């Protein structure tokens, strides 16, 4: 594996956490926090486009989020449907390619159709790939990739599994951000985050603005990515002064 240049992350992944607390602190229903979360995502997408980020992957609804109260789950589904109608035309104009990553079979037929329709509007765009992980879990992805290979009778290797995963269309994330103060991965990108730089922000997702994104990118730029090598191996070879 080659040493990626650290200065600018090509692929940023975000666990957009803290919508519920944002709302509760304002004595609002949790869904108001999720609505504000959509605004924050719009701002973040624009900021990533402006900063030349190639891929943005966001965690919007996890395999485990079905365990929430029925009202919140149905509210989130409705919000996703409305956000698609409202946001996709502008995303298409802005050169964003939209991809949904997750288990489609668990979604209603209406939602599956809406996701397919939205993806069909942006396939040729190249400015930013926006992966929205929806009904997604890292364990689901590893298991579905293994099942796919087994069904085809193909050998299971690191390379074949990687290629069979739902995120195979993009390189692995360089920087993984989690907002909302929790320091856990919550079943996000278990395979792909093997060498991602982790960044935890105490800001709640609706408050995560351009300045907060820039702080995360600056923190990333100061990291040394070693991929198992030593620090000395990372340094460019110095000319030998005796041979100068
Ligand atoms: C993240 O915000 C959004 C989803 C999981 C859909 P939360 O809803 O988890 O917000 P908190 O963690 O309760 O504040
Ligand atoms: C992770 O947040 C999932 C999303 C942001 C979509 P959660 O709020 O569901 O994670 P836990 O339950 O606190 O680990
Ligand atoms: Mg949460």
Coordinates of C-alpha atoms and ligand atoms in Angstrom, one line a residue:
X1 CA 0.0 0.0 0.0
X2 CA 1.4 3.4 -0.9
X3 CA 1.7 6.3 1.5
X4 CA -1.0 8.8 0.7
X5 CA -0.1 12.4 0.8
X6 CA -1.6 13.7 4.1
X7 CA -2.1 17.3 3.3
X8 CA -5.6 17.1 1.8
X9 CA -8.1 14.3 2.4
X10 CA -9.5 12.9 -0.9
X11 CA -12.3 11.0 0.9
X12 CA -14.0 12.3 4.0
X13 CA -16.5 10.1 5.9
X14 CA -18.8 11.5 8.6
X15 CA -21.0 10.1 11.3
X16 CA -23.5 12.9 11.5
X17 CA -24.4 12.5 15.2
X18 CA -26.1 14.9 17.6
X19 CA -29.3 15.9 15.9
X20 CA -31.6 14.7 18.7
X21 CA -29.6 16.5 21.4
X22 CA -29.5 19.7 19.3
X23 CA -33.3 19.7 19.3
X24 CA -33.8 18.6 22.9
X25 CA -31.6 21.4 24.1
X26 CA -34.0 23.8 22.4
X27 CA -37.1 22.1 23.8
X28 CA -38.0 21.0 20.2
X29 CA -39.0 17.5 19.0
X30 CA -36.1 15.3 17.8
X31 CA -37.3 15.5 14.3
X32 CA -36.6 19.3 14.2
X33 CA -32.9 18.3 14.9
X34 CA -33.0 15.9 12.0
X35 CA -34.4 18.7 9.8
X36 CA -31.6 21.0 10.9
X37 CA -29.2 18.1 10.1
X38 CA -30.2 18.2 6.5
X39 CA -29.4 21.9 6.4
X40 CA -26.0 21.1 7.9
X41 CA -25.4 18.4 5.3
X42 CA -26.2 20.8 2.5
X43 CA -23.7 23.3 3.9
X44 CA -21.1 20.5 4.3
X45 CA -21.5 19.3 0.7
X46 CA -21.0 22.8 -0.6
X47 CA -17.9 23.2 1.5
X48 CA -16.4 19.9 0.3
X49 CA -17.0 20.9 -3.3
X50 CA -15.3 24.3 -2.7
X51 CA -12.4 22.6 -1.0
X52 CA -11.8 20.0 -3.8
X53 CA -12.7 17.0 -1.7
X54 CA -13.4 14.1 -4.1
X55 CA -15.6 11.9 -2.0
X56 CA -17.9 12.6 0.9
X57 CA -19.6 9.6 2.7
X58 CA -22.2 10.3 5.3
X59 CA -24.0 8.1 7.8
X60 CA -27.7 9.0 7.5
X61 CA -29.5 5.9 8.9
X62 CA -27.9 2.8 10.4
X63 CA -29.1 -0.8 10.4
X64 CA -29.6 -0.3 14.2
X65 CA -31.6 3.0 13.9
X66 CA -34.8 0.9 13.2
X67 CA -34.7 0.3 17.0
X68 CA -35.8 3.9 17.6
X69 CA -39.4 4.8 18.4
X70 CA -41.7 4.3 15.4
X71 CA -42.5 8.0 15.1
X72 CA -38.9 9.0 14.8
X73 CA -38.2 6.2 12.2
X74 CA -41.2 7.2 10.1
X75 CA -40.3 10.9 10.4
X76 CA -36.7 10.1 9.2
X77 CA -38.0 8.2 6.2
X78 CA -40.4 11.1 5.3
X79 CA -37.6 13.6 5.8
X80 CA -35.3 11.6 3.4
X81 CA -38.1 11.5 0.8
X82 CA -38.6 15.2 1.0
X83 CA -34.9 16.1 1.0
X84 CA -34.4 14.1 -2.2
X85 CA -37.1 16.0 -4.0
X86 CA -35.8 19.3 -2.8
X87 CA -32.0 18.8 -3.0
X88 CA -31.2 16.5 -5.9
X89 CA -31.8 19.0 -8.8
X90 CA -29.3 21.4 -7.2
X91 CA -26.8 18.6 -6.4
X92 CA -27.0 17.6 -10.1
X93 CA -26.3 21.1 -11.2
X94 CA -23.3 21.4 -8.8
X95 CA -21.6 18.4 -10.3
X96 CA -22.3 16.0 -7.4
X97 CA -22.8 12.3 -8.1
X98 CA -25.2 10.9 -5.5
X99 CA -24.9 7.2 -4.4
X100 CA -26.9 5.4 -1.8
X101 CA -25.1 2.7 0.1
X102 CA -27.0 0.3 2.2
X103 CA -29.5 -2.6 2.2
X104 CA -32.3 -1.7 -0.2
X105 CA -34.4 -4.8 0.6
X106 CA -35.2 -3.4 4.1
X107 CA -36.8 -0.2 2.6
X108 CA -40.3 0.3 1.3
X109 CA -40.9 0.0 -2.4
X110 CA -41.6 3.8 -2.6
X111 CA -38.3 4.7 -0.9
X112 CA -36.3 2.2 -3.1
X113 CA -37.8 3.9 -6.2
X114 CA -37.0 7.4 -4.9
X115 CA -33.4 6.4 -4.2
X116 CA -33.0 4.9 -7.7
X117 CA -34.6 7.9 -9.3
X118 CA -32.2 10.3 -7.5
X119 CA -29.2 8.3 -8.4
X120 CA -30.2 8.2 -12.0
X121 CA -30.1 12.0 -12.2
X122 CA -26.4 12.3 -11.3
X123 CA -24.4 9.3 -12.6
X124 CA -22.1 11.3 -14.9
X125 CA -21.1 13.9 -12.4
X126 CA -17.5 14.0 -11.3
X127 CA -16.9 17.0 -9.0
X128 CA -17.8 15.2 -5.8
X129 CA -19.1 11.7 -5.1
X130 CA -21.6 11.9 -2.2
X131 CA -22.3 8.5 -0.7
X132 CA -25.3 8.5 1.6
X133 CA -25.3 5.5 3.9
X134 CA -28.9 4.7 4.5
X135 CA -30.0 1.5 6.1
X136 CA -26.3 0.8 6.3
X137 CA -24.1 -1.2 8.6
X138 CA -20.5 -2.2 8.2
X139 CA -21.3 -5.7 9.3
X140 CA -24.1 -5.9 6.7
X141 CA -21.6 -4.8 4.0
X142 CA -19.0 -7.4 4.9
X143 CA -21.6 -10.2 5.1
X144 CA -23.3 -9.3 1.8
X145 CA -20.0 -9.2 0.1
X146 CA -19.0 -12.6 1.4
X147 CA -22.5 -14.0 0.5
X148 CA -22.1 -12.6 -3.1
X149 CA -18.7 -14.3 -3.5
X150 CA -20.0 -17.6 -2.0
X151 CA -23.0 -17.6 -4.4
X152 CA -20.7 -17.1 -7.3
X153 CA -18.3 -19.8 -6.0
X154 CA -15.4 -17.3 -6.0
X155 CA -12.6 -17.5 -3.5
X156 CA -12.8 -15.1 -0.5
X157 CA -9.7 -13.0 -0.3
X158 CA -9.1 -9.4 0.9
X159 CA -9.1 -8.2 -2.7
X160 CA -12.3 -10.0 -3.7
X161 CA -14.2 -9.0 -0.6
X162 CA -13.1 -5.4 -1.1
X163 CA -14.4 -5.5 -4.6
X164 CA -17.7 -7.0 -3.7
X165 CA -18.5 -4.4 -1.0
X166 CA -21.0 -1.6 -1.4
X167 CA -18.3 1.0 -1.3
X168 CA -16.1 -0.5 -4.0
X169 CA -16.7 2.5 -6.3
X170 CA -14.6 4.8 -4.2
X171 CA -11.2 4.6 -2.5
X172 CA -11.1 4.1 1.3
X173 CA -11.8 7.1 3.5
X174 CA -8.8 9.2 4.5
X175 CA -10.5 11.1 7.3
X176 CA -13.4 9.8 9.4
X177 CA -15.2 12.5 11.4
X178 CA -17.7 11.8 14.2
X179 CA -19.6 14.8 15.5
X180 CA -21.7 14.8 18.7
X181 CA -19.0 13.9 21.2
X182 CA -19.3 10.0 21.2
X183 CA -16.1 8.1 20.6
X184 CA -17.3 5.0 18.8
X185 CA -17.8 3.8 15.3
X186 CA -21.4 2.5 15.6
X187 CA -21.1 0.0 12.8
X188 CA -19.9 2.5 10.1
X189 CA -17.3 1.6 7.5
X190 CA -15.8 -1.3 9.6
X191 CA -13.8 -2.6 6.7
X192 CA -13.0 0.6 4.8
X193 CA -11.9 2.7 7.8
X194 CA -8.9 0.3 8.6
X195 CA -6.4 3.2 8.0
X196 CA -8.6 6.2 8.2
X197 CA -7.5 9.1 10.4
X198 CA -10.2 9.5 13.2
X199 CA -11.4 12.9 14.3
X200 CA -14.0 13.4 17.0
X201 CA -15.8 16.7 17.4
X202 CA -17.9 17.7 20.4
X203 CA -20.1 19.8 18.1
X204 CA -23.5 18.5 17.4
X205 CA -24.1 17.8 13.7
X206 CA -26.4 20.8 13.1
X207 CA -23.7 23.1 14.5
X208 CA -20.9 21.5 12.4
X209 CA -20.1 24.4 10.0
X210 CA -17.4 25.3 7.5
X211 CA -15.0 26.4 10.2
X212 CA -15.4 23.1 12.1
X213 CA -14.8 21.2 8.8
X214 CA -11.6 23.3 8.2
X215 CA -10.4 22.5 11.8
X216 CA -10.9 18.8 11.1
X217 CA -9.0 19.0 7.7
X218 CA -6.2 21.0 9.4
X219 CA -5.9 18.4 12.1
X220 CA -5.7 15.7 9.4
X221 CA -3.0 17.6 7.6
X222 CA -0.8 17.5 10.7
X223 CA -1.0 13.7 11.0
X224 CA 1.6 11.3 9.8
X225 CA 0.1 8.3 8.0
X226 CA 2.5 5.4 8.4
X227 CA 0.5 2.4 7.1
X228 CA 2.6 0.1 9.3
X229 CA 5.9 1.6 8.4
X230 CA 8.3 3.6 10.6
X231 CA 8.4 7.3 10.8
X232 CA 11.9 7.4 9.3
X233 CA 10.5 5.6 6.2
X234 CA 8.1 8.4 5.7
X235 CA 10.9 11.1 5.4
X236 CA 12.1 12.0 1.9
X237 CA 15.7 10.8 1.5
X238 CA 18.2 13.5 2.5
X239 CA 21.2 14.1 0.2
X240 CA 24.4 12.8 1.8
X241 CA 26.5 16.0 2.7
X242 CA 29.7 14.1 2.1
X243 CA 28.8 13.4 -1.5
X244 CA 27.6 17.0 -2.2
Ligands
LIG1 C1 -27.9 11.3 14.3 O1 -28.4 12.1 15.3 C2 -28.9 11.1 13.2 C3 -29.4 9.7 13.1 C4 -28.9 8.7 13.8 C5 -30.4 9.5 12.2 P1 -29.1 11.4 16.6 O2 -30.5 11.3 16.3 O3 -28.4 10.1 16.9 O4 -28.8 12.5 17.7 P2 -28.4 12.2 19.2 O5 -27.2 11.4 19.3 O6 -29.6 11.6 19.8 O7 -28.2 13.6 19.8
LIG2 C1 -24.9 6.6 14.3 O1 -25.4 7.4 15.3 C2 -25.7 6.5 13.1 C3 -25.9 7.7 12.3 C4 -25.4 8.9 12.6 C5 -26.8 7.6 11.2 P1 -26.3 6.8 16.5 O2 -26.7 7.9 17.3 O3 -27.3 5.9 16.0 O4 -25.2 5.9 17.2 P2 -25.2 5.3 18.7 O5 -26.5 4.5 18.9 O6 -25.1 6.4 19.7 O7 -24.0 4.4 18.8
LIG3 MG1 -26.9 9.7 18.2

